[in-house]
PDB file of C-alpha atoms in Angstrom:
ATOM      1  CA  UNK S   1       0.000   0.000   0.000  1.00 45.00           C
ATOM      2  CA  UNK S   2       2.862   2.372   0.798  1.00 42.00           C
ATOM      3  CA  UNK S   3       4.423   1.798  -2.629  1.00 38.00           C
ATOM      4  CA  UNK S   4       1.080   2.523  -4.305  1.00 39.00           C
ATOM      5  CA  UNK S   5       0.664   5.708  -2.280  1.00 40.00           C
ATOM      6  CA  UNK S   6       4.184   6.828  -3.200  1.00 37.00           C
ATOM      7  CA  UNK S   7       3.585   6.186  -6.893  1.00 39.00           C
ATOM      8  CA  UNK S   8       0.312   8.115  -6.854  1.00 41.00           C
ATOM      9  CA  UNK S   9       1.866  11.078  -5.076  1.00 40.00           C
ATOM     10  CA  UNK S  10       4.826  11.576  -7.434  1.00 43.00           C
ATOM     11  CA  UNK S  11       4.783  15.048  -9.085  1.00 44.00           C
ATOM     12  CA  UNK S  12       3.766  15.128 -12.725  1.00 44.00           C
ATOM     13  CA  UNK S  13       4.135  17.803 -15.414  1.00 44.00           C
ATOM     14  CA  UNK S  14       0.725  18.379 -17.001  1.00 42.00           C
ATOM     15  CA  UNK S  15       1.954  20.689 -19.816  1.00 45.00           C
ATOM     16  CA  UNK S  16       5.095  21.387 -21.781  1.00 46.00           C
ATOM     17  CA  UNK S  17       6.587  24.788 -22.544  1.00 54.00           C
ATOM     18  CA  UNK S  18       8.385  25.223 -25.876  1.00 55.00           C
ATOM     19  CA  UNK S  19      11.944  26.499 -25.640  1.00 57.00           C
ATOM     20  CA  UNK S  20      15.095  26.733 -27.732  1.00 59.00           C
ATOM     21  CA  UNK S  21      16.651  23.243 -27.912  1.00 60.00           C
ATOM     22  CA  UNK S  22      20.126  24.721 -27.318  1.00 59.00           C
ATOM     23  CA  UNK S  23      18.978  26.713 -24.267  1.00 60.00           C
ATOM     24  CA  UNK S  24      20.219  24.970 -21.109  1.00 57.00           C
ATOM     25  CA  UNK S  25      19.713  27.925 -18.785  1.00 61.00           C
ATOM     26  CA  UNK S  26      23.236  29.211 -18.159  1.00 59.00           C
ATOM     27  CA  UNK S  27      24.064  28.723 -21.865  1.00 59.00           C
ATOM     28  CA  UNK S  28      21.666  29.661 -24.657  1.00 64.00           C
ATOM     29  CA  UNK S  29      23.104  29.472 -28.169  1.00 68.00           C
ATOM     30  CA  UNK S  30      20.166  31.467 -29.501  1.00 67.00           C
ATOM     31  CA  UNK S  31      20.505  34.540 -27.275  1.00 67.00           C
ATOM     32  CA  UNK S  32      22.245  37.875 -27.860  1.00 69.00           C
ATOM     33  CA  UNK S  33      25.653  36.390 -26.970  1.00 79.00           C
ATOM     34  CA  UNK S  34      25.674  34.228 -30.105  1.00 82.00           C
ATOM     35  CA  UNK S  35      28.433  36.424 -31.587  1.00 83.00           C
ATOM     36  CA  UNK S  36      30.560  35.903 -28.490  1.00 86.00           C
ATOM     37  CA  UNK S  37      30.101  32.127 -28.524  1.00 86.00           C
ATOM     38  CA  UNK S  38      31.075  31.899 -32.188  1.00 89.00           C
ATOM     39  CA  UNK S  39      34.030  34.272 -31.728  1.00 89.00           C
ATOM     40  CA  UNK S  40      35.355  31.999 -28.960  1.00 91.00           C
ATOM     41  CA  UNK S  41      34.883  28.949 -31.184  1.00 90.00           C
ATOM     42  CA  UNK S  42      36.642  30.620 -34.117  1.00 89.00           C
ATOM     43  CA  UNK S  43      39.546  31.722 -31.930  1.00 91.00           C
ATOM     44  CA  UNK S  44      40.014  28.219 -30.537  1.00 90.00           C
ATOM     45  CA  UNK S  45      39.722  26.714 -34.040  1.00 87.00           C
ATOM     46  CA  UNK S  46      42.411  28.994 -35.480  1.00 86.00           C
ATOM     47  CA  UNK S  47      44.663  28.360 -32.485  1.00 90.00           C
ATOM     48  CA  UNK S  48      44.268  24.590 -32.142  1.00 87.00           C
ATOM     49  CA  UNK S  49      43.895  23.455 -35.782  1.00 85.00           C
ATOM     50  CA  UNK S  50      46.184  23.725 -38.769  1.00 80.00           C
ATOM     51  CA  UNK S  51      44.992  25.509 -41.869  1.00 74.00           C
ATOM     52  CA  UNK S  52      43.553  22.999 -44.354  1.00 67.00           C
ATOM     53  CA  UNK S  53      42.254  25.541 -46.864  1.00 58.00           C
ATOM     54  CA  UNK S  54      43.196  28.978 -48.082  1.00 56.00           C
ATOM     55  CA  UNK S  55      40.570  31.548 -47.034  1.00 55.00           C
ATOM     56  CA  UNK S  56      38.558  32.098 -50.211  1.00 59.00           C
ATOM     57  CA  UNK S  57      35.039  32.774 -51.442  1.00 61.00           C
ATOM     58  CA  UNK S  58      33.252  29.466 -51.098  1.00 70.00           C
ATOM     59  CA  UNK S  59      29.711  30.063 -52.280  1.00 81.00           C
ATOM     60  CA  UNK S  60      26.881  32.423 -52.984  1.00 90.00           C
ATOM     61  CA  UNK S  61      23.605  31.188 -51.564  1.00 93.00           C
ATOM     62  CA  UNK S  62      19.973  32.156 -52.212  1.00 96.00           C
ATOM     63  CA  UNK S  63      17.463  30.839 -49.676  1.00 97.00           C
ATOM     64  CA  UNK S  64      13.820  31.105 -48.717  1.00 97.00           C
ATOM     65  CA  UNK S  65      12.792  30.728 -45.066  1.00 96.00           C
ATOM     66  CA  UNK S  66       9.383  30.070 -43.522  1.00 96.00           C
ATOM     67  CA  UNK S  67       9.128  30.712 -39.760  1.00 94.00           C
ATOM     68  CA  UNK S  68       6.143  30.288 -37.444  1.00 92.00           C
ATOM     69  CA  UNK S  69       5.838  31.603 -33.874  1.00 90.00           C
ATOM     70  CA  UNK S  70       5.606  28.812 -31.295  1.00 84.00           C
ATOM     71  CA  UNK S  71       5.493  30.534 -27.883  1.00 75.00           C
ATOM     72  CA  UNK S  72       2.349  32.676 -28.177  1.00 71.00           C
ATOM     73  CA  UNK S  73      -1.298  31.921 -28.859  1.00 61.00           C
ATOM     74  CA  UNK S  74      -1.463  34.552 -31.621  1.00 61.00           C
ATOM     75  CA  UNK S  75       0.885  33.033 -34.180  1.00 79.00           C
ATOM     76  CA  UNK S  76       3.126  35.190 -36.331  1.00 89.00           C
ATOM     77  CA  UNK S  77       4.521  33.993 -39.651  1.00 94.00           C
ATOM     78  CA  UNK S  78       7.763  35.364 -41.083  1.00 96.00           C
ATOM     79  CA  UNK S  79       8.789  34.735 -44.691  1.00 97.00           C
ATOM     80  CA  UNK S  80      12.349  35.614 -45.631  1.00 97.00           C
ATOM     81  CA  UNK S  81      14.392  35.720 -48.827  1.00 97.00           C
ATOM     82  CA  UNK S  82      18.138  35.844 -48.196  1.00 97.00           C
ATOM     83  CA  UNK S  83      21.377  36.179 -50.153  1.00 97.00           C
ATOM     84  CA  UNK S  84      24.606  35.009 -48.503  1.00 96.00           C
ATOM     85  CA  UNK S  85      28.294  35.049 -49.388  1.00 94.00           C
ATOM     86  CA  UNK S  86      30.651  32.790 -47.417  1.00 93.00           C
ATOM     87  CA  UNK S  87      34.397  32.281 -47.133  1.00 90.00           C
ATOM     88  CA  UNK S  88      36.242  29.069 -46.243  1.00 89.00           C
ATOM     89  CA  UNK S  89      38.235  29.356 -42.997  1.00 88.00           C
ATOM     90  CA  UNK S  90      38.735  25.654 -42.252  1.00 87.00           C
ATOM     91  CA  UNK S  91      37.214  22.550 -43.804  1.00 85.00           C
ATOM     92  CA  UNK S  92      34.847  22.482 -40.828  1.00 91.00           C
ATOM     93  CA  UNK S  93      34.223  26.245 -40.675  1.00 92.00           C
ATOM     94  CA  UNK S  94      32.944  28.965 -43.008  1.00 92.00           C
ATOM     95  CA  UNK S  95      32.073  32.595 -42.281  1.00 93.00           C
ATOM     96  CA  UNK S  96      29.896  34.898 -44.330  1.00 94.00           C
ATOM     97  CA  UNK S  97      27.472  37.784 -44.590  1.00 96.00           C
ATOM     98  CA  UNK S  98      23.726  37.353 -45.074  1.00 97.00           C
ATOM     99  CA  UNK S  99      21.348  40.036 -46.361  1.00 97.00           C
ATOM    100  CA  UNK S 100      17.617  39.380 -46.170  1.00 98.00           C
ATOM    101  CA  UNK S 101      14.189  40.757 -46.990  1.00 98.00           C
ATOM    102  CA  UNK S 102      11.314  39.714 -44.691  1.00 98.00           C
ATOM    103  CA  UNK S 103       7.528  39.904 -44.671  1.00 97.00           C
ATOM    104  CA  UNK S 104       5.320  39.129 -41.670  1.00 96.00           C
ATOM    105  CA  UNK S 105       1.680  38.197 -41.145  1.00 93.00           C
ATOM    106  CA  UNK S 106      -0.323  37.725 -37.951  1.00 90.00           C
ATOM    107  CA  UNK S 107      -0.805  40.454 -35.340  1.00 89.00           C
ATOM    108  CA  UNK S 108       1.422  42.684 -37.469  1.00 92.00           C
ATOM    109  CA  UNK S 109       1.605  42.647 -41.256  1.00 95.00           C
ATOM    110  CA  UNK S 110       4.734  44.444 -42.367  1.00 96.00           C
ATOM    111  CA  UNK S 111       8.047  43.975 -44.152  1.00 97.00           C
ATOM    112  CA  UNK S 112      11.663  44.797 -43.498  1.00 97.00           C
ATOM    113  CA  UNK S 113      15.299  44.045 -44.264  1.00 98.00           C
ATOM    114  CA  UNK S 114      18.345  42.979 -42.299  1.00 97.00           C
ATOM    115  CA  UNK S 115      21.982  41.907 -42.454  1.00 97.00           C
ATOM    116  CA  UNK S 116      23.963  39.427 -40.370  1.00 96.00           C
ATOM    117  CA  UNK S 117      27.393  37.880 -40.073  1.00 95.00           C
ATOM    118  CA  UNK S 118      26.875  34.126 -40.278  1.00 94.00           C
ATOM    119  CA  UNK S 119      28.793  31.038 -39.221  1.00 95.00           C
ATOM    120  CA  UNK S 120      28.770  27.471 -40.537  1.00 94.00           C
ATOM    121  CA  UNK S 121      30.139  24.666 -38.377  1.00 95.00           C
ATOM    122  CA  UNK S 122      30.432  21.359 -40.258  1.00 95.00           C
ATOM    123  CA  UNK S 123      29.919  18.025 -38.535  1.00 95.00           C
ATOM    124  CA  UNK S 124      30.345  16.240 -41.886  1.00 94.00           C
ATOM    125  CA  UNK S 125      31.790  17.866 -45.005  1.00 91.00           C
ATOM    126  CA  UNK S 126      32.132  15.168 -47.648  1.00 91.00           C
ATOM    127  CA  UNK S 127      32.700  15.726 -51.346  1.00 88.00           C
ATOM    128  CA  UNK S 128      29.053  15.179 -52.319  1.00 93.00           C
ATOM    129  CA  UNK S 129      27.115  16.150 -49.160  1.00 95.00           C
ATOM    130  CA  UNK S 130      27.456  17.926 -45.850  1.00 95.00           C
ATOM    131  CA  UNK S 131      25.749  18.372 -42.487  1.00 97.00           C
ATOM    132  CA  UNK S 132      26.409  21.537 -40.480  1.00 96.00           C
ATOM    133  CA  UNK S 133      25.084  23.978 -37.873  1.00 95.00           C
ATOM    134  CA  UNK S 134      24.299  27.435 -39.272  1.00 95.00           C
ATOM    135  CA  UNK S 135      24.074  30.494 -37.037  1.00 94.00           C
ATOM    136  CA  UNK S 136      23.764  34.250 -37.484  1.00 94.00           C
ATOM    137  CA  UNK S 137      22.854  37.428 -35.634  1.00 93.00           C
ATOM    138  CA  UNK S 138      22.275  40.961 -36.874  1.00 94.00           C
ATOM    139  CA  UNK S 139      20.032  44.045 -37.075  1.00 96.00           C
ATOM    140  CA  UNK S 140      16.712  44.486 -38.885  1.00 97.00           C
ATOM    141  CA  UNK S 141      14.642  47.512 -39.869  1.00 97.00           C
ATOM    142  CA  UNK S 142      10.885  47.078 -40.441  1.00 97.00           C
ATOM    143  CA  UNK S 143       8.361  49.530 -41.866  1.00 97.00           C
ATOM    144  CA  UNK S 144       6.180  49.050 -38.760  1.00 96.00           C
ATOM    145  CA  UNK S 145       6.766  48.096 -35.134  1.00 95.00           C
ATOM    146  CA  UNK S 146       7.488  44.371 -34.956  1.00 94.00           C
ATOM    147  CA  UNK S 147       6.590  42.324 -33.001  1.00 92.00           C
ATOM    148  CA  UNK S 148       3.451  44.143 -31.815  1.00 90.00           C
ATOM    149  CA  UNK S 149       4.357  46.681 -29.141  1.00 91.00           C
ATOM    150  CA  UNK S 150       8.024  46.638 -30.073  1.00 94.00           C
ATOM    151  CA  UNK S 151      10.160  48.849 -32.298  1.00 95.00           C
ATOM    152  CA  UNK S 152      10.887  49.090 -36.012  1.00 96.00           C
ATOM    153  CA  UNK S 153      14.613  48.514 -35.363  1.00 96.00           C
ATOM    154  CA  UNK S 154      15.509  45.200 -33.742  1.00 96.00           C
ATOM    155  CA  UNK S 155      17.831  42.209 -33.933  1.00 94.00           C
ATOM    156  CA  UNK S 156      17.402  38.602 -34.982  1.00 94.00           C
ATOM    157  CA  UNK S 157      19.356  35.492 -34.082  1.00 93.00           C
ATOM    158  CA  UNK S 158      19.012  32.306 -36.096  1.00 93.00           C
ATOM    159  CA  UNK S 159      20.516  28.848 -35.854  1.00 93.00           C
ATOM    160  CA  UNK S 160      19.775  25.326 -36.992  1.00 92.00           C
ATOM    161  CA  UNK S 161      21.044  22.177 -38.744  1.00 94.00           C
ATOM    162  CA  UNK S 162      21.487  22.277 -42.518  1.00 96.00           C
ATOM    163  CA  UNK S 163      21.896  19.457 -45.044  1.00 97.00           C
ATOM    164  CA  UNK S 164      23.593  20.175 -48.385  1.00 95.00           C
ATOM    165  CA  UNK S 165      23.631  17.975 -51.482  1.00 96.00           C
ATOM    166  CA  UNK S 166      26.595  18.979 -53.663  1.00 91.00           C
ATOM    167  CA  UNK S 167      26.185  18.793 -57.438  1.00 89.00           C
ATOM    168  CA  UNK S 168      28.929  19.720 -59.959  1.00 85.00           C
ATOM    169  CA  UNK S 169      27.732  23.281 -60.658  1.00 86.00           C
ATOM    170  CA  UNK S 170      25.513  24.058 -57.677  1.00 91.00           C
ATOM    171  CA  UNK S 171      24.438  22.710 -54.302  1.00 93.00           C
ATOM    172  CA  UNK S 172      20.949  22.241 -52.859  1.00 96.00           C
ATOM    173  CA  UNK S 173      20.203  23.291 -49.288  1.00 96.00           C
ATOM    174  CA  UNK S 174      17.547  22.079 -46.847  1.00 97.00           C
ATOM    175  CA  UNK S 175      17.495  22.934 -43.164  1.00 96.00           C
ATOM    176  CA  UNK S 176      15.625  23.586 -39.939  1.00 94.00           C
ATOM    177  CA  UNK S 177      16.051  26.903 -38.170  1.00 92.00           C
ATOM    178  CA  UNK S 178      15.146  28.681 -34.951  1.00 91.00           C
ATOM    179  CA  UNK S 179      14.645  32.470 -34.997  1.00 92.00           C
ATOM    180  CA  UNK S 180      14.488  34.988 -32.152  1.00 91.00           C
ATOM    181  CA  UNK S 181      13.655  38.660 -32.769  1.00 93.00           C
ATOM    182  CA  UNK S 182      13.814  41.360 -30.073  1.00 92.00           C
ATOM    183  CA  UNK S 183      15.316  44.831 -29.633  1.00 92.00           C
ATOM    184  CA  UNK S 184      17.676  44.382 -26.630  1.00 87.00           C
ATOM    185  CA  UNK S 185      15.555  46.720 -24.445  1.00 89.00           C
ATOM    186  CA  UNK S 186      16.354  49.761 -26.619  1.00 89.00           C
ATOM    187  CA  UNK S 187      13.259  51.569 -25.283  1.00 88.00           C
ATOM    188  CA  UNK S 188      12.858  49.612 -22.065  1.00 89.00           C
ATOM    189  CA  UNK S 189      11.762  46.101 -21.221  1.00 86.00           C
ATOM    190  CA  UNK S 190       8.082  46.935 -21.706  1.00 87.00           C
ATOM    191  CA  UNK S 191       8.807  47.857 -25.348  1.00 90.00           C
ATOM    192  CA  UNK S 192      10.711  44.642 -26.048  1.00 90.00           C
ATOM    193  CA  UNK S 193       8.267  41.859 -26.935  1.00 91.00           C
ATOM    194  CA  UNK S 194      10.009  38.931 -28.575  1.00 89.00           C
ATOM    195  CA  UNK S 195       9.240  36.617 -31.445  1.00 91.00           C
ATOM    196  CA  UNK S 196      10.402  33.014 -31.096  1.00 90.00           C
ATOM    197  CA  UNK S 197       9.812  30.915 -34.172  1.00 91.00           C
ATOM    198  CA  UNK S 198      10.929  27.736 -35.893  1.00 90.00           C
ATOM    199  CA  UNK S 199      10.906  27.057 -39.588  1.00 91.00           C
ATOM    200  CA  UNK S 200      12.211  25.444 -42.752  1.00 95.00           C
ATOM    201  CA  UNK S 201      14.912  26.723 -45.092  1.00 95.00           C
ATOM    202  CA  UNK S 202      15.586  25.759 -48.688  1.00 97.00           C
ATOM    203  CA  UNK S 203      18.022  27.193 -51.192  1.00 96.00           C
ATOM    204  CA  UNK S 204      20.602  26.888 -53.942  1.00 95.00           C
ATOM    205  CA  UNK S 205      24.339  27.604 -53.583  1.00 91.00           C
ATOM    206  CA  UNK S 206      26.434  28.607 -56.597  1.00 86.00           C
TER     207      UNK S 206
END
């Protein structure tokens, strides 16, 4: 009887809260310190590994992104078209610059543009395919306040796994991505609502 009572009294979680999969509390890869985390990784990579490639322009990439809000009841959708140039640093690391144009629907329907440094960390980089973690962070400027109650100027961080199939003249990209948009309390915490979304990415690299 005591065992049955103990089993019935164990605490149970009746609901689940969505959160960034790389957020472990003291370390969140998707927060505003993403640049710092990648800078530390790049510094250690350059220090501890020998150069296996001359830094050079690796690819030009055109992608479409579809993000959907997952934290709030009123869902926002963000569509993005991006153009990225990257340079080879190591066989397992590339750095680049992404420019993007975005449109939003939901509580706020608006559009905007942004630019970000981006980082590609390869787990597998074979001759005909690759698997990597993409990450980027940078400013945006929208025509209207976004998210609702926020500011026109804000920042976005993105990260997620990306699969690439390499063909002779071009490569085909498919990935998952997490996006966070907020304004770093530019006009106070009450004017800093956030957007947390997940989505799909697809593109072609030349």
